[in-house]
Amino acid sequence: MTSDELRTMKRVEIFTDGACKGNPGRGGWGAILRYKGNEKKLSGAETSTTNNRMELTAVIQALSQLKEPCIVALTTDSQYVKKGLPNGCHNGKNVIGELPIKSR
């Protein structure tokens, strides 16, 4: 991707979380996508799942909403999600930098 292409891409903020009572057990996930002040909220639940699965599901469902390539600023508290990304993609806290993401 060229620097000109990156400059023209939309920047979307995504906030995700997943949780589980018991492991496995009942779980849920949530995500918020924010673009130019507009927000879209997503959520879901499973009767028998794991915490890591819910954390990943939140990210996957949020990214699946993108209709075109975007710069994504992903915020998560999940070490599992952060460790699954390439080195250099996160700042050691909860924000996982801005990543160019291609839509489907």
Short mmCIF file of N, CA, C and O in Angstrom, two decimals:
data_model
loop_
_atom_site.label_atom_id
_atom_site.label_comp_id
_atom_site.label_asym_id
_atom_site.label_seq_id
_atom_site.Cartn_x
_atom_site.Cartn_y
_atom_site.Cartn_z
N MET A 1 0.84 -1.17 0.00
CA MET A 1 0.00 0.00 0.00
C MET A 1 0.89 1.24 0.00
O MET A 1 1.82 1.34 0.78
N THR A 2 0.58 2.20 -0.85
CA THR A 2 1.38 3.41 -0.91
C THR A 2 0.95 4.38 0.18
O THR A 2 -0.14 4.27 0.74
N SER A 3 1.82 5.35 0.47
CA SER A 3 1.47 6.34 1.50
C SER A 3 0.28 7.19 1.06
O SER A 3 -0.52 7.62 1.89
N ASP A 4 0.12 7.42 -0.25
CA ASP A 4 -1.06 8.16 -0.73
C ASP A 4 -2.34 7.38 -0.48
O ASP A 4 -3.35 7.94 -0.08
N GLU A 5 -2.29 6.06 -0.69
CA GLU A 5 -3.47 5.23 -0.44
C GLU A 5 -3.82 5.22 1.04
O GLU A 5 -4.98 5.32 1.41
N LEU A 6 -2.81 5.14 1.88
CA LEU A 6 -3.05 5.16 3.32
C LEU A 6 -3.67 6.48 3.78
O LEU A 6 -4.54 6.49 4.63
N ARG A 7 -3.22 7.58 3.21
CA ARG A 7 -3.74 8.90 3.60
C ARG A 7 -5.22 9.07 3.26
O ARG A 7 -5.93 9.81 3.92
N THR A 8 -5.68 8.40 2.23
CA THR A 8 -7.06 8.58 1.79
C THR A 8 -8.03 7.57 2.40
O THR A 8 -9.23 7.68 2.21
N MET A 9 -7.49 6.60 3.13
CA MET A 9 -8.36 5.58 3.73
C MET A 9 -9.12 6.16 4.93
O MET A 9 -8.62 7.01 5.65
N LYS A 10 -10.34 5.66 5.13
CA LYS A 10 -11.12 6.04 6.30
C LYS A 10 -10.47 5.47 7.55
O LYS A 10 -9.90 4.38 7.52
N ARG A 11 -10.58 6.21 8.66
CA ARG A 11 -10.04 5.76 9.94
C ARG A 11 -11.22 5.39 10.85
O ARG A 11 -12.06 6.22 11.16
N VAL A 12 -11.28 4.12 11.25
CA VAL A 12 -12.37 3.61 12.09
C VAL A 12 -11.78 3.18 13.43
O VAL A 12 -10.75 2.50 13.48
N GLU A 13 -12.43 3.59 14.52
CA GLU A 13 -12.04 3.14 15.84
C GLU A 13 -12.93 1.95 16.21
O GLU A 13 -14.14 1.99 16.00
N ILE A 14 -12.31 0.91 16.76
CA ILE A 14 -13.05 -0.27 17.19
C ILE A 14 -12.66 -0.58 18.63
O ILE A 14 -11.48 -0.64 18.96
N PHE A 15 -13.68 -0.76 19.48
CA PHE A 15 -13.49 -1.12 20.88
C PHE A 15 -14.17 -2.47 21.08
O PHE A 15 -15.34 -2.64 20.72
N THR A 16 -13.45 -3.44 21.65
CA THR A 16 -14.02 -4.78 21.79
C THR A 16 -13.80 -5.33 23.20
O THR A 16 -12.87 -4.94 23.90
N ASP A 17 -14.68 -6.26 23.58
CA ASP A 17 -14.50 -6.99 24.83
C ASP A 17 -15.28 -8.30 24.74
O ASP A 17 -16.26 -8.41 24.00
N GLY A 18 -14.80 -9.27 25.47
CA GLY A 18 -15.48 -10.55 25.58
C GLY A 18 -15.36 -11.03 27.01
O GLY A 18 -14.44 -10.65 27.73
N ALA A 19 -16.30 -11.85 27.43
CA ALA A 19 -16.28 -12.36 28.80
C ALA A 19 -16.95 -13.71 28.85
O ALA A 19 -17.73 -14.07 27.96
N CYS A 20 -16.65 -14.44 29.92
CA CYS A 20 -17.22 -15.76 30.08
C CYS A 20 -17.33 -16.06 31.57
O CYS A 20 -16.44 -15.74 32.35
N LYS A 21 -18.46 -16.65 31.97
CA LYS A 21 -18.63 -17.08 33.36
C LYS A 21 -18.42 -18.59 33.37
O LYS A 21 -19.24 -19.34 32.85
N GLY A 22 -17.30 -18.99 33.94
CA GLY A 22 -16.86 -20.36 33.80
C GLY A 22 -16.03 -20.43 32.53
O GLY A 22 -16.09 -19.55 31.69
N ASN A 23 -15.21 -21.43 32.41
CA ASN A 23 -14.37 -21.52 31.23
C ASN A 23 -14.15 -22.99 30.89
O ASN A 23 -13.19 -23.58 31.36
N PRO A 24 -15.06 -23.65 30.15
CA PRO A 24 -16.13 -23.02 29.38
C PRO A 24 -17.37 -22.72 30.23
O PRO A 24 -17.52 -23.23 31.33
N GLY A 25 -18.20 -21.89 29.66
CA GLY A 25 -19.44 -21.49 30.30
C GLY A 25 -20.19 -20.51 29.42
O GLY A 25 -19.89 -20.36 28.24
N ARG A 26 -21.16 -19.82 30.02
CA ARG A 26 -21.90 -18.80 29.29
C ARG A 26 -20.99 -17.61 29.03
O ARG A 26 -20.24 -17.19 29.91
N GLY A 27 -21.07 -17.08 27.83
CA GLY A 27 -20.20 -15.96 27.49
C GLY A 27 -20.88 -14.97 26.58
O GLY A 27 -21.92 -15.25 25.97
N GLY A 28 -20.27 -13.81 26.47
CA GLY A 28 -20.78 -12.78 25.58
C GLY A 28 -19.66 -11.91 25.07
O GLY A 28 -18.54 -11.94 25.57
N TRP A 29 -19.97 -11.16 24.05
CA TRP A 29 -18.99 -10.27 23.44
C TRP A 29 -19.68 -8.97 23.03
O TRP A 29 -20.91 -8.93 22.85
N GLY A 30 -18.91 -7.93 22.91
CA GLY A 30 -19.45 -6.66 22.46
C GLY A 30 -18.40 -5.89 21.68
O GLY A 30 -17.19 -6.10 21.87
N ALA A 31 -18.85 -5.04 20.79
CA ALA A 31 -17.94 -4.20 20.01
C ALA A 31 -18.63 -2.89 19.68
O ALA A 31 -19.85 -2.85 19.49
N ILE A 32 -17.85 -1.85 19.62
CA ILE A 32 -18.32 -0.55 19.17
C ILE A 32 -17.41 -0.11 18.03
O ILE A 32 -16.19 -0.14 18.16
N LEU A 33 -18.02 0.26 16.92
CA LEU A 33 -17.29 0.84 15.80
C LEU A 33 -17.62 2.33 15.76
O LEU A 33 -18.80 2.70 15.86
N ARG A 34 -16.60 3.16 15.63
CA ARG A 34 -16.83 4.61 15.59
C ARG A 34 -16.14 5.19 14.36
O ARG A 34 -14.97 4.94 14.12
N TYR A 35 -16.92 5.97 13.59
CA TYR A 35 -16.39 6.65 12.42
C TYR A 35 -17.02 8.04 12.35
O TYR A 35 -18.24 8.16 12.29
N LYS A 36 -16.18 9.05 12.40
CA LYS A 36 -16.64 10.45 12.33
C LYS A 36 -17.78 10.74 13.30
O LYS A 36 -18.78 11.35 12.93
N GLY A 37 -17.68 10.26 14.53
CA GLY A 37 -18.69 10.54 15.54
C GLY A 37 -19.90 9.63 15.52
O GLY A 37 -20.71 9.65 16.43
N ASN A 38 -20.04 8.81 14.49
CA ASN A 38 -21.15 7.86 14.42
C ASN A 38 -20.69 6.53 15.03
O ASN A 38 -19.57 6.10 14.80
N GLU A 39 -21.57 5.90 15.80
CA GLU A 39 -21.24 4.64 16.43
C GLU A 39 -22.21 3.53 16.04
O GLU A 39 -23.40 3.77 15.86
N LYS A 40 -21.67 2.34 15.91
CA LYS A 40 -22.47 1.14 15.69
C LYS A 40 -22.09 0.16 16.78
O LYS A 40 -20.90 -0.12 16.99
N LYS A 41 -23.08 -0.36 17.51
CA LYS A 41 -22.83 -1.29 18.60
C LYS A 41 -23.23 -2.70 18.16
O LYS A 41 -24.29 -2.88 17.55
N LEU A 42 -22.40 -3.66 18.49
CA LEU A 42 -22.64 -5.06 18.17
C LEU A 42 -22.50 -5.88 19.45
O LEU A 42 -21.71 -5.53 20.32
N SER A 43 -23.24 -6.96 19.55
CA SER A 43 -23.08 -7.86 20.70
C SER A 43 -23.65 -9.22 20.36
O SER A 43 -24.41 -9.39 19.42
N GLY A 44 -23.24 -10.19 21.17
CA GLY A 44 -23.74 -11.54 20.99
C GLY A 44 -23.40 -12.38 22.20
O GLY A 44 -22.68 -11.94 23.09
N ALA A 45 -23.93 -13.59 22.24
CA ALA A 45 -23.71 -14.47 23.38
C ALA A 45 -23.70 -15.92 22.92
O ALA A 45 -24.24 -16.25 21.86
N GLU A 46 -23.09 -16.76 23.75
CA GLU A 46 -23.04 -18.21 23.52
C GLU A 46 -23.32 -18.90 24.85
O GLU A 46 -22.96 -18.38 25.91
N THR A 47 -23.97 -20.05 24.80
CA THR A 47 -24.27 -20.77 26.04
C THR A 47 -23.09 -21.57 26.56
O THR A 47 -22.96 -21.77 27.76
N SER A 48 -22.22 -22.04 25.68
CA SER A 48 -21.04 -22.80 26.11
C SER A 48 -19.85 -22.36 25.28
O SER A 48 -19.75 -22.69 24.10
N THR A 49 -18.97 -21.58 25.90
CA THR A 49 -17.85 -21.01 25.15
C THR A 49 -16.70 -20.74 26.10
O THR A 49 -16.74 -21.10 27.27
N THR A 50 -15.65 -20.11 25.60
CA THR A 50 -14.51 -19.72 26.43
C THR A 50 -14.30 -18.22 26.34
O THR A 50 -14.78 -17.56 25.40
N ASN A 51 -13.57 -17.68 27.29
CA ASN A 51 -13.29 -16.24 27.29
C ASN A 51 -12.52 -15.84 26.03
O ASN A 51 -12.86 -14.85 25.38
N ASN A 52 -11.48 -16.60 25.68
CA ASN A 52 -10.70 -16.25 24.49
C ASN A 52 -11.55 -16.25 23.22
O ASN A 52 -11.39 -15.40 22.35
N ARG A 53 -12.46 -17.20 23.13
CA ARG A 53 -13.33 -17.26 21.96
C ARG A 53 -14.21 -16.01 21.88
O ARG A 53 -14.40 -15.45 20.81
N MET A 54 -14.72 -15.54 23.01
CA MET A 54 -15.55 -14.34 23.02
C MET A 54 -14.72 -13.09 22.68
O MET A 54 -15.19 -12.21 21.96
N GLU A 55 -13.49 -13.03 23.17
CA GLU A 55 -12.61 -11.90 22.84
C GLU A 55 -12.36 -11.85 21.33
O GLU A 55 -12.45 -10.79 20.71
N LEU A 56 -12.05 -13.00 20.74
CA LEU A 56 -11.80 -13.06 19.30
C LEU A 56 -13.07 -12.79 18.49
O LEU A 56 -13.02 -12.12 17.45
N THR A 57 -14.19 -13.32 18.95
CA THR A 57 -15.45 -13.12 18.23
C THR A 57 -15.78 -11.64 18.14
O THR A 57 -16.23 -11.16 17.09
N ALA A 58 -15.54 -10.90 19.20
CA ALA A 58 -15.81 -9.45 19.19
C ALA A 58 -15.01 -8.76 18.10
O ALA A 58 -15.55 -7.94 17.34
N VAL A 59 -13.74 -9.10 17.99
CA VAL A 59 -12.88 -8.48 16.97
C VAL A 59 -13.31 -8.91 15.58
O VAL A 59 -13.46 -8.07 14.67
N ILE A 60 -13.55 -10.19 15.40
CA ILE A 60 -13.95 -10.70 14.08
C ILE A 60 -15.26 -10.09 13.62
O ILE A 60 -15.40 -9.66 12.47
N GLN A 61 -16.24 -10.03 14.50
CA GLN A 61 -17.54 -9.46 14.13
C GLN A 61 -17.41 -7.97 13.79
O GLN A 61 -18.05 -7.48 12.85
N ALA A 62 -16.59 -7.26 14.56
CA ALA A 62 -16.40 -5.82 14.28
C ALA A 62 -15.73 -5.63 12.92
O ALA A 62 -16.19 -4.82 12.10
N LEU A 63 -14.66 -6.36 12.66
CA LEU A 63 -13.96 -6.22 11.38
C LEU A 63 -14.83 -6.64 10.20
O LEU A 63 -14.71 -6.09 9.11
N SER A 64 -15.73 -7.59 10.43
CA SER A 64 -16.59 -8.05 9.34
C SER A 64 -17.60 -6.98 8.90
O SER A 64 -18.20 -7.09 7.83
N GLN A 65 -17.76 -5.94 9.70
CA GLN A 65 -18.69 -4.86 9.36
C GLN A 65 -18.08 -3.86 8.37
O GLN A 65 -18.79 -3.08 7.76
N LEU A 66 -16.76 -3.89 8.20
CA LEU A 66 -16.10 -2.94 7.30
C LEU A 66 -16.45 -3.26 5.86
O LEU A 66 -16.35 -4.40 5.43
N LYS A 67 -16.84 -2.24 5.12
CA LYS A 67 -17.28 -2.44 3.75
C LYS A 67 -16.20 -2.10 2.73
O LYS A 67 -16.38 -2.31 1.54
N GLU A 68 -15.10 -1.53 3.20
CA GLU A 68 -13.99 -1.16 2.33
C GLU A 68 -12.72 -1.14 3.17
O GLU A 68 -12.80 -1.16 4.40
N PRO A 69 -11.55 -1.12 2.53
CA PRO A 69 -10.31 -1.04 3.31
C PRO A 69 -10.31 0.21 4.19
O PRO A 69 -10.74 1.28 3.75
N CYS A 70 -9.85 0.07 5.43
CA CYS A 70 -9.84 1.17 6.40
C CYS A 70 -8.59 1.11 7.25
O CYS A 70 -7.98 0.05 7.38
N ILE A 71 -8.26 2.22 7.86
CA ILE A 71 -7.28 2.24 8.93
C ILE A 71 -8.07 1.98 10.21
O ILE A 71 -9.04 2.67 10.49
N VAL A 72 -7.67 0.97 10.97
CA VAL A 72 -8.41 0.59 12.17
C VAL A 72 -7.56 0.85 13.40
O VAL A 72 -6.42 0.38 13.49
N ALA A 73 -8.13 1.58 14.35
CA ALA A 73 -7.53 1.73 15.68
C ALA A 73 -8.32 0.83 16.60
O ALA A 73 -9.45 1.12 16.96
N LEU A 74 -7.74 -0.31 16.95
CA LEU A 74 -8.42 -1.33 17.74
C LEU A 74 -8.03 -1.19 19.20
O LEU A 74 -6.85 -1.15 19.54
N THR A 75 -9.04 -1.12 20.08
CA THR A 75 -8.81 -1.07 21.52
C THR A 75 -9.41 -2.32 22.15
O THR A 75 -10.58 -2.61 21.95
N THR A 76 -8.56 -3.06 22.89
CA THR A 76 -8.99 -4.27 23.57
C THR A 76 -8.18 -4.43 24.84
O THR A 76 -7.06 -3.94 24.93
N ASP A 77 -8.75 -5.16 25.81
CA ASP A 77 -7.98 -5.47 27.02
C ASP A 77 -7.47 -6.91 26.97
O ASP A 77 -6.87 -7.39 27.92
N SER A 78 -7.68 -7.57 25.85
CA SER A 78 -7.35 -8.98 25.73
C SER A 78 -5.89 -9.21 25.34
O SER A 78 -5.47 -8.87 24.23
N GLN A 79 -5.13 -9.81 26.25
CA GLN A 79 -3.75 -10.20 25.92
C GLN A 79 -3.75 -11.24 24.80
O GLN A 79 -2.85 -11.26 23.96
N TYR A 80 -4.75 -12.10 24.79
CA TYR A 80 -4.86 -13.15 23.77
C TYR A 80 -4.96 -12.53 22.39
O TYR A 80 -4.28 -12.95 21.46
N VAL A 81 -5.80 -11.51 22.24
CA VAL A 81 -5.94 -10.83 20.95
C VAL A 81 -4.65 -10.10 20.60
O VAL A 81 -4.15 -10.21 19.48
N LYS A 82 -4.09 -9.36 21.55
CA LYS A 82 -2.88 -8.59 21.28
C LYS A 82 -1.71 -9.49 20.87
O LYS A 82 -0.97 -9.16 19.96
N LYS A 83 -1.58 -10.63 21.53
CA LYS A 83 -0.47 -11.54 21.21
C LYS A 83 -0.65 -12.20 19.85
O LYS A 83 0.32 -12.70 19.27
N GLY A 84 -1.87 -12.22 19.34
CA GLY A 84 -2.13 -12.82 18.04
C GLY A 84 -1.83 -11.90 16.87
O GLY A 84 -1.85 -12.33 15.72
N LEU A 85 -1.51 -10.66 17.17
CA LEU A 85 -1.20 -9.69 16.11
C LEU A 85 0.30 -9.59 15.92
O LEU A 85 1.07 -9.87 16.83
N PRO A 86 0.72 -9.17 14.72
CA PRO A 86 2.17 -9.04 14.48
C PRO A 86 2.82 -8.06 15.46
O PRO A 86 2.18 -7.13 15.94
N ASN A 87 4.10 -8.29 15.76
CA ASN A 87 4.84 -7.38 16.63
C ASN A 87 4.79 -5.96 16.09
O ASN A 87 4.79 -5.75 14.88
N GLY A 88 4.73 -5.00 16.98
CA GLY A 88 4.71 -3.60 16.57
C GLY A 88 3.34 -3.05 16.31
O GLY A 88 3.18 -1.89 15.98
N CYS A 89 2.31 -3.88 16.45
CA CYS A 89 0.95 -3.41 16.19
C CYS A 89 0.28 -2.82 17.41
O CYS A 89 -0.81 -2.29 17.31
N HIS A 90 0.88 -2.94 18.59
CA HIS A 90 0.22 -2.37 19.77
C HIS A 90 1.23 -1.65 20.63
O HIS A 90 2.43 -1.83 20.50
N ASN A 91 0.72 -0.79 21.49
CA ASN A 91 1.57 0.09 22.28
C ASN A 91 1.85 -0.45 23.68
O ASN A 91 2.30 0.29 24.53
N GLY A 92 1.57 -1.71 23.94
CA GLY A 92 1.82 -2.28 25.25
C GLY A 92 0.70 -2.03 26.24
O GLY A 92 0.70 -2.56 27.33
N LYS A 93 -0.26 -1.21 25.87
CA LYS A 93 -1.41 -0.96 26.75
C LYS A 93 -2.62 -1.61 26.09
O LYS A 93 -2.52 -2.72 25.61
N ASN A 94 -3.74 -0.91 26.06
CA ASN A 94 -4.94 -1.50 25.47
C ASN A 94 -5.14 -1.14 24.00
O ASN A 94 -5.89 -1.79 23.31
N VAL A 95 -4.50 -0.09 23.53
CA VAL A 95 -4.72 0.33 22.14
C VAL A 95 -3.75 -0.41 21.24
O VAL A 95 -2.56 -0.46 21.49
N ILE A 96 -4.28 -0.98 20.19
CA ILE A 96 -3.46 -1.74 19.26
C ILE A 96 -3.21 -0.90 18.02
O ILE A 96 -3.64 -1.23 16.96
N GLY A 97 -2.62 0.24 18.14
CA GLY A 97 -2.21 1.03 16.99
C GLY A 97 -3.20 1.11 15.85
O GLY A 97 -4.31 0.62 15.94
N GLU A 98 -2.78 1.71 14.80
CA GLU A 98 -3.62 1.85 13.62
C GLU A 98 -3.10 0.91 12.55
O GLU A 98 -1.95 0.97 12.14
N LEU A 99 -3.97 0.02 12.12
CA LEU A 99 -3.60 -0.99 11.15
C LEU A 99 -4.41 -0.83 9.88
O LEU A 99 -5.63 -0.66 9.94
N PRO A 100 -3.77 -0.88 8.70
CA PRO A 100 -4.57 -0.90 7.47
C PRO A 100 -5.23 -2.28 7.36
O PRO A 100 -4.57 -3.31 7.41
N ILE A 101 -6.54 -2.31 7.27
CA ILE A 101 -7.30 -3.56 7.20
C ILE A 101 -8.06 -3.60 5.89
O ILE A 101 -8.79 -2.66 5.54
N LYS A 102 -7.89 -4.68 5.16
CA LYS A 102 -8.64 -4.86 3.92
C LYS A 102 -9.98 -5.48 4.25
O LYS A 102 -10.06 -6.40 5.06
N SER A 103 -11.03 -4.98 3.62
CA SER A 103 -12.35 -5.59 3.83
C SER A 103 -12.44 -6.82 2.93
O SER A 103 -11.59 -7.06 2.08
N ARG A 104 -13.48 -7.60 3.14
CA ARG A 104 -13.66 -8.82 2.34
C ARG A 104 -13.86 -8.49 0.90
O ARG A 104 -14.48 -7.62 0.49
#
